[in-house]
Amino acid sequence: CLWAKAGFRVLGVDTNPAIVEAVNSGTAPFEEPGLGELLAELVGAGKLRASGDIRGASSRADVVKVIAPTPVEEGRPDYGPIIKACREVGFGLREGSLVVVESTVGPGMTEGPLKKALEEASGLIAGRDFGLAYSPIRAATGSILRDLVEYPRVLGALDKRSLRAARAFFSTVVKGGIVEVPDIKTAEVVKLAENIYRDVVLALSNELAVFCEKAGVDYHKVVEAANTQPYCRLLRPGLVGGHLPKDPYLLIYRAEELKADVRLVRTARRVNEAMVKHVVKLVREALRECGKSLRRARIAILGVSYKPDVKNPSGTRTADLVRALGKRCKSLVVYDPFFTKQELEELGYPASQGLTDALEGADCLILAVGHGRFRDLDLRAVRELMSERPAIVDVQGILEPSRARELGFSYRGLGRGPMGQD
């Protein structure tokens, strides 16, 4: 949409027919502030359309942006989808075009298997017959349209001609500047470094939060005070979701091939992955304080988005939490105000009709995502809906512990001990 708005004739390609149909009808296939209106305007003006024909689209393109996913299963990246996408692009690729890879990949992938797939399918040589560059996306759900324009864009290219062409292309939309790096491999590592840095800091934050529970200290107060030091940026603890759980494995996998030691990256992943198990432990403790067992408890989980106040279930840890609790409790329901009951069920969740239905008779309420609507919950009304001696497990630290306890809840919060303070 941004490139169509800038004056380019844009053809979006996807292998999912439902997405192609939605785009061509001017309907955004996912929720993002400002996207629906912009898409409808551009499709209506004939500046943007979608297709399922990768080869055909590639044969008509001066610039091809590749944004295919890289799934990770059991710590191993599956580059099959993006290699296949590049091969299909190659079959239609014409001389003089520029290919820009924007997917997050391990270092060496673009100049290795992806370049090979493009060259073998097209019969052209990268750097001589077509340009090749790499520029990772820097944008967050909820502010994508702004981020793509305002954030500096990291750019690496195969040669000087590819770099000049890619820089000119991105400069038409990106106002935050272009950060040129020496080569494609450097740009690939930059993207991984950014995401791994956040994963490591989150692991430190989660570990400190668990320590504070044992020490009887409110970690959330620690964060507020510690972050007044300019060089300290502790984060709120929680279940790490989105793309962060996946991206470190792209580096770990490559490190194994290079026989490089990345112990800190591995340790951070283990710490963050263990937080689901820790939340289950908090649920057991809270129920035990109420004189109840997990096996006989009815549990309500609020929130399935991977971060607060967005509708995006991609990479959410709520799915892991549901799997961990599903076979251990009497019953479990899930509610998220951004999703309909049908949408939640299609995602595989045991969904409730609404918030009231989720809370009715529940023994334990788990606040898994810190949506603004959950921060404004009327705890007295919640207390009346739930069972006798109810429990709350506040993963995001959005409630006041003393208020919850005053109303008769057994309260546990990530980073807050049994006698957590405000």
mmCIF file with all atom_site columns, C-alpha atoms in Angstrom, residues 22-191:
data_model
loop_
_atom_site.group_PDB
_atom_site.id
_atom_site.type_symbol
_atom_site.label_atom_id
_atom_site.label_alt_id
_atom_site.label_comp_id
_atom_site.label_asym_id
_atom_site.label_entity_id
_atom_site.label_seq_id
_atom_site.pdbx_PDB_ins_code
_atom_site.Cartn_x
_atom_site.Cartn_y
_atom_site.Cartn_z
_atom_site.occupancy
_atom_site.B_iso_or_equiv
_atom_site.pdbx_formal_charge
_atom_site.auth_seq_id
_atom_site.auth_comp_id
_atom_site.auth_asym_id
_atom_site.auth_atom_id
_atom_site.pdbx_PDB_model_num
ATOM 1   C CA . ALA A 1 22  ? -9.688  -10.098 0.041   1.00 0.00 ? 22  ALA A CA 1
ATOM 2   C CA . VAL A 1 23  ? -7.079  -7.687  -1.316  1.00 0.00 ? 23  VAL A CA 1
ATOM 3   C CA . ASN A 1 24  ? -8.735  -7.466  -4.740  1.00 0.00 ? 24  ASN A CA 1
ATOM 4   C CA . SER A 1 25  ? -12.033 -6.627  -3.054  1.00 0.00 ? 25  SER A CA 1
ATOM 5   C CA . GLY A 1 26  ? -10.326 -3.837  -1.106  1.00 0.00 ? 26  GLY A CA 1
ATOM 6   C CA . THR A 1 27  ? -10.610 -5.664  2.216   1.00 0.00 ? 27  THR A CA 1
ATOM 7   C CA . ALA A 1 28  ? -7.576  -5.928  4.490   1.00 0.00 ? 28  ALA A CA 1
ATOM 8   C CA . PRO A 1 29  ? -6.865  -9.623  5.282   1.00 0.00 ? 29  PRO A CA 1
ATOM 9   C CA . PHE A 1 30  ? -5.707  -8.686  8.803   1.00 0.00 ? 30  PHE A CA 1
ATOM 10  C CA . GLU A 1 31  ? -6.327  -5.835  11.221  1.00 0.00 ? 31  GLU A CA 1
ATOM 11  C CA . GLU A 1 32  ? -3.874  -2.962  11.301  1.00 0.00 ? 32  GLU A CA 1
ATOM 12  C CA . PRO A 1 33  ? -4.687  0.689   12.106  1.00 0.00 ? 33  PRO A CA 1
ATOM 13  C CA . GLY A 1 34  ? -5.187  2.682   8.922   1.00 0.00 ? 34  GLY A CA 1
ATOM 14  C CA . LEU A 1 35  ? -4.638  -0.245  6.562   1.00 0.00 ? 35  LEU A CA 1
ATOM 15  C CA . GLY A 1 36  ? -8.261  -0.981  5.661   1.00 0.00 ? 36  GLY A CA 1
ATOM 16  C CA . GLU A 1 37  ? -9.026  2.534   4.475   1.00 0.00 ? 37  GLU A CA 1
ATOM 17  C CA . LEU A 1 38  ? -5.746  2.868   2.569   1.00 0.00 ? 38  LEU A CA 1
ATOM 18  C CA . LEU A 1 39  ? -6.128  -0.504  0.848   1.00 0.00 ? 39  LEU A CA 1
ATOM 19  C CA . ALA A 1 40  ? -9.716  0.228   -0.230  1.00 0.00 ? 40  ALA A CA 1
ATOM 20  C CA . GLU A 1 41  ? -8.647  3.585   -1.655  1.00 0.00 ? 41  GLU A CA 1
ATOM 21  C CA . LEU A 1 42  ? -5.703  2.189   -3.634  1.00 0.00 ? 42  LEU A CA 1
ATOM 22  C CA . VAL A 1 43  ? -7.537  -0.863  -4.980  1.00 0.00 ? 43  VAL A CA 1
ATOM 23  C CA . GLY A 1 44  ? -10.452 1.348   -5.955  1.00 0.00 ? 44  GLY A CA 1
ATOM 24  C CA . ALA A 1 45  ? -8.071  3.645   -7.837  1.00 0.00 ? 45  ALA A CA 1
ATOM 25  C CA . GLY A 1 46  ? -6.527  0.701   -9.691  1.00 0.00 ? 46  GLY A CA 1
ATOM 26  C CA . LYS A 1 47  ? -3.080  1.253   -8.152  1.00 0.00 ? 47  LYS A CA 1
ATOM 27  C CA . LEU A 1 48  ? -2.848  -2.091  -6.365  1.00 0.00 ? 48  LEU A CA 1
ATOM 28  C CA . ARG A 1 49  ? -4.113  -5.581  -7.052  1.00 0.00 ? 49  ARG A CA 1
ATOM 29  C CA . ALA A 1 50  ? -3.319  -9.128  -6.009  1.00 0.00 ? 50  ALA A CA 1
ATOM 30  C CA . SER A 1 51  ? -2.591  -12.398 -7.787  1.00 0.00 ? 51  SER A CA 1
ATOM 31  C CA . GLY A 1 52  ? -1.720  -15.986 -7.031  1.00 0.00 ? 52  GLY A CA 1
ATOM 32  C CA . ASP A 1 53  ? 0.592   -16.238 -10.048 1.00 0.00 ? 53  ASP A CA 1
ATOM 33  C CA . ILE A 1 54  ? 4.172   -15.699 -8.829  1.00 0.00 ? 54  ILE A CA 1
ATOM 34  C CA . ARG A 1 55  ? 5.817   -16.335 -12.186 1.00 0.00 ? 55  ARG A CA 1
ATOM 35  C CA . GLY A 1 56  ? 3.441   -14.076 -14.058 1.00 0.00 ? 56  GLY A CA 1
ATOM 36  C CA . ALA A 1 57  ? 3.861   -11.252 -11.551 1.00 0.00 ? 57  ALA A CA 1
ATOM 37  C CA . SER A 1 58  ? 7.647   -11.604 -11.604 1.00 0.00 ? 58  SER A CA 1
ATOM 38  C CA . SER A 1 59  ? 7.707   -11.404 -15.410 1.00 0.00 ? 59  SER A CA 1
ATOM 39  C CA . ARG A 1 60  ? 6.040   -7.982  -15.271 1.00 0.00 ? 60  ARG A CA 1
ATOM 40  C CA . ALA A 1 61  ? 8.016   -6.548  -12.350 1.00 0.00 ? 61  ALA A CA 1
ATOM 41  C CA . ASP A 1 62  ? 10.943  -4.150  -12.243 1.00 0.00 ? 62  ASP A CA 1
ATOM 42  C CA . VAL A 1 63  ? 11.321  -4.763  -8.508  1.00 0.00 ? 63  VAL A CA 1
ATOM 43  C CA . VAL A 1 64  ? 10.421  -7.961  -6.650  1.00 0.00 ? 64  VAL A CA 1
ATOM 44  C CA . LYS A 1 65  ? 10.119  -7.939  -2.853  1.00 0.00 ? 65  LYS A CA 1
ATOM 45  C CA . VAL A 1 66  ? 10.317  -11.415 -1.287  1.00 0.00 ? 66  VAL A CA 1
ATOM 46  C CA . ILE A 1 67  ? 8.691   -11.636 2.157   1.00 0.00 ? 67  ILE A CA 1
ATOM 47  C CA . ALA A 1 68  ? 8.025   -15.372 2.453   1.00 0.00 ? 68  ALA A CA 1
ATOM 48  C CA . PRO A 1 69  ? 8.089   -16.902 5.963   1.00 0.00 ? 69  PRO A CA 1
ATOM 49  C CA . THR A 1 70  ? 10.727  -19.100 7.565   1.00 0.00 ? 70  THR A CA 1
ATOM 50  C CA . PRO A 1 71  ? 8.963   -21.540 9.924   1.00 0.00 ? 71  PRO A CA 1
ATOM 51  C CA . VAL A 1 72  ? 10.966  -23.002 12.810  1.00 0.00 ? 72  VAL A CA 1
ATOM 52  C CA . GLU A 1 73  ? 10.164  -26.470 14.112  1.00 0.00 ? 73  GLU A CA 1
ATOM 53  C CA . GLU A 1 74  ? 11.959  -27.871 17.160  1.00 0.00 ? 74  GLU A CA 1
ATOM 54  C CA . GLY A 1 75  ? 14.729  -25.321 16.809  1.00 0.00 ? 75  GLY A CA 1
ATOM 55  C CA . ARG A 1 76  ? 15.356  -26.005 13.127  1.00 0.00 ? 76  ARG A CA 1
ATOM 56  C CA . PRO A 1 77  ? 14.448  -23.420 10.455  1.00 0.00 ? 77  PRO A CA 1
ATOM 57  C CA . ASP A 1 78  ? 12.539  -24.596 7.397   1.00 0.00 ? 78  ASP A CA 1
ATOM 58  C CA . TYR A 1 79  ? 13.792  -22.538 4.456   1.00 0.00 ? 79  TYR A CA 1
ATOM 59  C CA . GLY A 1 80  ? 11.675  -24.545 2.026   1.00 0.00 ? 80  GLY A CA 1
ATOM 60  C CA . PRO A 1 81  ? 8.921   -21.891 1.607   1.00 0.00 ? 81  PRO A CA 1
ATOM 61  C CA . ILE A 1 82  ? 11.267  -19.001 0.823   1.00 0.00 ? 82  ILE A CA 1
ATOM 62  C CA . ILE A 1 83  ? 13.508  -21.088 -1.457  1.00 0.00 ? 83  ILE A CA 1
ATOM 63  C CA . LYS A 1 84  ? 10.393  -22.207 -3.354  1.00 0.00 ? 84  LYS A CA 1
ATOM 64  C CA . ALA A 1 85  ? 9.201   -18.588 -3.578  1.00 0.00 ? 85  ALA A CA 1
ATOM 65  C CA . CYS A 1 86  ? 12.560  -17.488 -5.010  1.00 0.00 ? 86  CYS A CA 1
ATOM 66  C CA . ARG A 1 87  ? 12.507  -20.327 -7.509  1.00 0.00 ? 87  ARG A CA 1
ATOM 67  C CA . GLU A 1 88  ? 9.046   -19.279 -8.699  1.00 0.00 ? 88  GLU A CA 1
ATOM 68  C CA . VAL A 1 89  ? 10.215  -15.672 -8.931  1.00 0.00 ? 89  VAL A CA 1
ATOM 69  C CA . GLY A 1 90  ? 13.200  -16.860 -10.946 1.00 0.00 ? 90  GLY A CA 1
ATOM 70  C CA . PHE A 1 91  ? 11.046  -18.592 -13.538 1.00 0.00 ? 91  PHE A CA 1
ATOM 71  C CA . GLY A 1 92  ? 9.489   -15.231 -14.409 1.00 0.00 ? 92  GLY A CA 1
ATOM 72  C CA . LEU A 1 93  ? 12.438  -12.959 -13.646 1.00 0.00 ? 93  LEU A CA 1
ATOM 73  C CA . ARG A 1 94  ? 13.495  -10.692 -16.460 1.00 0.00 ? 94  ARG A CA 1
ATOM 74  C CA . GLU A 1 95  ? 16.863  -9.096  -17.143 1.00 0.00 ? 95  GLU A CA 1
ATOM 75  C CA . GLY A 1 96  ? 17.419  -5.742  -15.438 1.00 0.00 ? 96  GLY A CA 1
ATOM 76  C CA . SER A 1 97  ? 15.074  -6.387  -12.500 1.00 0.00 ? 97  SER A CA 1
ATOM 77  C CA . LEU A 1 98  ? 15.921  -5.937  -8.816  1.00 0.00 ? 98  LEU A CA 1
ATOM 78  C CA . VAL A 1 99  ? 15.113  -8.623  -6.229  1.00 0.00 ? 99  VAL A CA 1
ATOM 79  C CA . VAL A 1 100 ? 14.973  -7.519  -2.593  1.00 0.00 ? 100 VAL A CA 1
ATOM 80  C CA . VAL A 1 101 ? 14.695  -10.162 0.131   1.00 0.00 ? 101 VAL A CA 1
ATOM 81  C CA . GLU A 1 102 ? 12.935  -8.824  3.257   1.00 0.00 ? 102 GLU A CA 1
ATOM 82  C CA . SER A 1 103 ? 12.346  -12.055 5.189   1.00 0.00 ? 103 SER A CA 1
ATOM 83  C CA . THR A 1 104 ? 14.278  -12.708 8.395   1.00 0.00 ? 104 THR A CA 1
ATOM 84  C CA . VAL A 1 105 ? 16.842  -15.389 7.513   1.00 0.00 ? 105 VAL A CA 1
ATOM 85  C CA . GLY A 1 106 ? 20.106  -16.759 8.826   1.00 0.00 ? 106 GLY A CA 1
ATOM 86  C CA . PRO A 1 107 ? 23.357  -15.144 7.638   1.00 0.00 ? 107 PRO A CA 1
ATOM 87  C CA . GLY A 1 108 ? 24.411  -16.405 4.236   1.00 0.00 ? 108 GLY A CA 1
ATOM 88  C CA . MET A 1 109 ? 20.944  -17.518 3.091   1.00 0.00 ? 109 MET A CA 1
ATOM 89  C CA . THR A 1 110 ? 20.325  -14.704 0.605   1.00 0.00 ? 110 THR A CA 1
ATOM 90  C CA . GLU A 1 111 ? 23.691  -15.005 -1.163  1.00 0.00 ? 111 GLU A CA 1
ATOM 91  C CA . GLY A 1 112 ? 23.562  -18.800 -0.852  1.00 0.00 ? 112 GLY A CA 1
ATOM 92  C CA . PRO A 1 113 ? 20.407  -20.894 -1.429  1.00 0.00 ? 113 PRO A CA 1
ATOM 93  C CA . LEU A 1 114 ? 18.124  -17.952 -2.370  1.00 0.00 ? 114 LEU A CA 1
ATOM 94  C CA . LYS A 1 115 ? 20.507  -16.532 -4.970  1.00 0.00 ? 115 LYS A CA 1
ATOM 95  C CA . LYS A 1 116 ? 21.066  -20.041 -6.324  1.00 0.00 ? 116 LYS A CA 1
ATOM 96  C CA . ALA A 1 117 ? 17.309  -20.634 -6.670  1.00 0.00 ? 117 ALA A CA 1
ATOM 97  C CA . LEU A 1 118 ? 16.858  -17.321 -8.519  1.00 0.00 ? 118 LEU A CA 1
ATOM 98  C CA . GLU A 1 119 ? 19.758  -17.960 -10.884 1.00 0.00 ? 119 GLU A CA 1
ATOM 99  C CA . GLU A 1 120 ? 18.957  -21.589 -11.668 1.00 0.00 ? 120 GLU A CA 1
ATOM 100 C CA . ALA A 1 121 ? 15.297  -20.865 -12.414 1.00 0.00 ? 121 ALA A CA 1
ATOM 101 C CA . SER A 1 122 ? 15.944  -17.729 -14.472 1.00 0.00 ? 122 SER A CA 1
ATOM 102 C CA . GLY A 1 123 ? 19.164  -18.615 -16.245 1.00 0.00 ? 123 GLY A CA 1
ATOM 103 C CA . LEU A 1 124 ? 20.368  -15.132 -15.257 1.00 0.00 ? 124 LEU A CA 1
ATOM 104 C CA . ILE A 1 125 ? 23.357  -14.174 -13.123 1.00 0.00 ? 125 ILE A CA 1
ATOM 105 C CA . ALA A 1 126 ? 22.889  -12.006 -10.025 1.00 0.00 ? 126 ALA A CA 1
ATOM 106 C CA . GLY A 1 127 ? 24.923  -8.813  -10.163 1.00 0.00 ? 127 GLY A CA 1
ATOM 107 C CA . ARG A 1 128 ? 25.273  -9.027  -13.914 1.00 0.00 ? 128 ARG A CA 1
ATOM 108 C CA . ASP A 1 129 ? 21.746  -9.635  -15.228 1.00 0.00 ? 129 ASP A CA 1
ATOM 109 C CA . PHE A 1 130 ? 19.633  -8.701  -12.202 1.00 0.00 ? 130 PHE A CA 1
ATOM 110 C CA . GLY A 1 131 ? 20.135  -6.885  -8.918  1.00 0.00 ? 131 GLY A CA 1
ATOM 111 C CA . LEU A 1 132 ? 20.007  -8.548  -5.505  1.00 0.00 ? 132 LEU A CA 1
ATOM 112 C CA . ALA A 1 133 ? 19.645  -6.821  -2.133  1.00 0.00 ? 133 ALA A CA 1
ATOM 113 C CA . TYR A 1 134 ? 18.535  -7.573  1.416   1.00 0.00 ? 134 TYR A CA 1
ATOM 114 C CA . SER A 1 135 ? 16.581  -5.199  3.664   1.00 0.00 ? 135 SER A CA 1
ATOM 115 C CA . PRO A 1 136 ? 14.818  -6.605  6.740   1.00 0.00 ? 136 PRO A CA 1
ATOM 116 C CA . ILE A 1 137 ? 11.455  -5.212  7.796   1.00 0.00 ? 137 ILE A CA 1
ATOM 117 C CA . ARG A 1 138 ? 11.467  -3.047  10.923  1.00 0.00 ? 138 ARG A CA 1
ATOM 118 C CA . ALA A 1 139 ? 7.861   -2.674  11.990  1.00 0.00 ? 139 ALA A CA 1
ATOM 119 C CA . ALA A 1 140 ? 5.592   -3.728  14.836  1.00 0.00 ? 140 ALA A CA 1
ATOM 120 C CA . THR A 1 141 ? 1.967   -4.808  14.710  1.00 0.00 ? 141 THR A CA 1
ATOM 121 C CA . GLY A 1 142 ? -0.225  -1.845  15.578  1.00 0.00 ? 142 GLY A CA 1
ATOM 122 C CA . SER A 1 143 ? 2.105   0.751   14.037  1.00 0.00 ? 143 SER A CA 1
ATOM 123 C CA . ILE A 1 144 ? 3.293   -0.878  10.805  1.00 0.00 ? 144 ILE A CA 1
ATOM 124 C CA . LEU A 1 145 ? 2.357   1.936   8.416   1.00 0.00 ? 145 LEU A CA 1
ATOM 125 C CA . ARG A 1 146 ? 4.185   4.471   10.567  1.00 0.00 ? 146 ARG A CA 1
ATOM 126 C CA . ASP A 1 147 ? 7.197   2.269   11.295  1.00 0.00 ? 147 ASP A CA 1
ATOM 127 C CA . LEU A 1 148 ? 7.854   1.396   7.648   1.00 0.00 ? 148 LEU A CA 1
ATOM 128 C CA . VAL A 1 149 ? 8.064   5.091   6.831   1.00 0.00 ? 149 VAL A CA 1
ATOM 129 C CA . GLU A 1 150 ? 9.776   6.537   9.910   1.00 0.00 ? 150 GLU A CA 1
ATOM 130 C CA . TYR A 1 151 ? 12.267  3.847   10.969  1.00 0.00 ? 151 TYR A CA 1
ATOM 131 C CA . PRO A 1 152 ? 15.719  3.857   9.299   1.00 0.00 ? 152 PRO A CA 1
ATOM 132 C CA . ARG A 1 153 ? 16.011  1.043   6.769   1.00 0.00 ? 153 ARG A CA 1
ATOM 133 C CA . VAL A 1 154 ? 19.022  -1.288  6.926   1.00 0.00 ? 154 VAL A CA 1
ATOM 134 C CA . LEU A 1 155 ? 20.228  -2.200  3.445   1.00 0.00 ? 155 LEU A CA 1
ATOM 135 C CA . GLY A 1 156 ? 22.876  -4.575  2.116   1.00 0.00 ? 156 GLY A CA 1
ATOM 136 C CA . ALA A 1 157 ? 23.401  -5.516  -1.527  1.00 0.00 ? 157 ALA A CA 1
ATOM 137 C CA . LEU A 1 158 ? 25.345  -7.895  -3.728  1.00 0.00 ? 158 LEU A CA 1
ATOM 138 C CA . ASP A 1 159 ? 27.140  -5.124  -5.627  1.00 0.00 ? 159 ASP A CA 1
ATOM 139 C CA . LYS A 1 160 ? 27.192  -1.330  -6.080  1.00 0.00 ? 160 LYS A CA 1
ATOM 140 C CA . ARG A 1 161 ? 24.587  -1.289  -8.834  1.00 0.00 ? 161 ARG A CA 1
ATOM 141 C CA . SER A 1 162 ? 22.164  -3.345  -6.737  1.00 0.00 ? 162 SER A CA 1
ATOM 142 C CA . LEU A 1 163 ? 22.819  -1.039  -3.774  1.00 0.00 ? 163 LEU A CA 1
ATOM 143 C CA . ARG A 1 164 ? 22.124  2.127   -5.782  1.00 0.00 ? 164 ARG A CA 1
ATOM 144 C CA . ALA A 1 165 ? 18.912  0.708   -7.217  1.00 0.00 ? 165 ALA A CA 1
ATOM 145 C CA . ALA A 1 166 ? 17.664  -0.578  -3.852  1.00 0.00 ? 166 ALA A CA 1
ATOM 146 C CA . ARG A 1 167 ? 18.532  2.695   -2.112  1.00 0.00 ? 167 ARG A CA 1
ATOM 147 C CA . ALA A 1 168 ? 16.591  4.667   -4.732  1.00 0.00 ? 168 ALA A CA 1
ATOM 148 C CA . PHE A 1 169 ? 13.635  2.280   -4.393  1.00 0.00 ? 169 PHE A CA 1
ATOM 149 C CA . PHE A 1 170 ? 13.400  2.444   -0.589  1.00 0.00 ? 170 PHE A CA 1
ATOM 150 C CA . SER A 1 171 ? 14.015  6.195   -0.460  1.00 0.00 ? 171 SER A CA 1
ATOM 151 C CA . THR A 1 172 ? 10.689  6.817   -2.202  1.00 0.00 ? 172 THR A CA 1
ATOM 152 C CA . VAL A 1 173 ? 8.849   5.619   0.933   1.00 0.00 ? 173 VAL A CA 1
ATOM 153 C CA . VAL A 1 174 ? 11.315  5.498   3.846   1.00 0.00 ? 174 VAL A CA 1
ATOM 154 C CA . LYS A 1 175 ? 11.760  8.920   5.455   1.00 0.00 ? 175 LYS A CA 1
ATOM 155 C CA . GLY A 1 176 ? 13.870  7.701   8.387   1.00 0.00 ? 176 GLY A CA 1
ATOM 156 C CA . GLY A 1 177 ? 16.950  7.249   6.229   1.00 0.00 ? 177 GLY A CA 1
ATOM 157 C CA . ILE A 1 178 ? 18.817  4.331   4.681   1.00 0.00 ? 178 ILE A CA 1
ATOM 158 C CA . VAL A 1 179 ? 21.510  2.600   6.755   1.00 0.00 ? 179 VAL A CA 1
ATOM 159 C CA . GLU A 1 180 ? 23.895  1.018   4.269   1.00 0.00 ? 180 GLU A CA 1
ATOM 160 C CA . VAL A 1 181 ? 25.983  -1.904  5.503   1.00 0.00 ? 181 VAL A CA 1
ATOM 161 C CA . PRO A 1 182 ? 28.954  -3.508  3.695   1.00 0.00 ? 182 PRO A CA 1
ATOM 162 C CA . ASP A 1 183 ? 27.147  -6.568  2.372   1.00 0.00 ? 183 ASP A CA 1
ATOM 163 C CA . ILE A 1 184 ? 24.032  -8.713  2.503   1.00 0.00 ? 184 ILE A CA 1
ATOM 164 C CA . LYS A 1 185 ? 25.332  -11.019 5.214   1.00 0.00 ? 185 LYS A CA 1
ATOM 165 C CA . THR A 1 186 ? 25.882  -8.039  7.531   1.00 0.00 ? 186 THR A CA 1
ATOM 166 C CA . ALA A 1 187 ? 22.289  -6.894  6.982   1.00 0.00 ? 187 ALA A CA 1
ATOM 167 C CA . GLU A 1 188 ? 21.027  -10.407 7.789   1.00 0.00 ? 188 GLU A CA 1
ATOM 168 C CA . VAL A 1 189 ? 22.953  -10.409 11.078  1.00 0.00 ? 189 VAL A CA 1
ATOM 169 C CA . VAL A 1 190 ? 21.719  -6.901  11.948  1.00 0.00 ? 190 VAL A CA 1
ATOM 170 C CA . LYS A 1 191 ? 18.109  -8.099  11.897  1.00 0.00 ? 191 LYS A CA 1
#
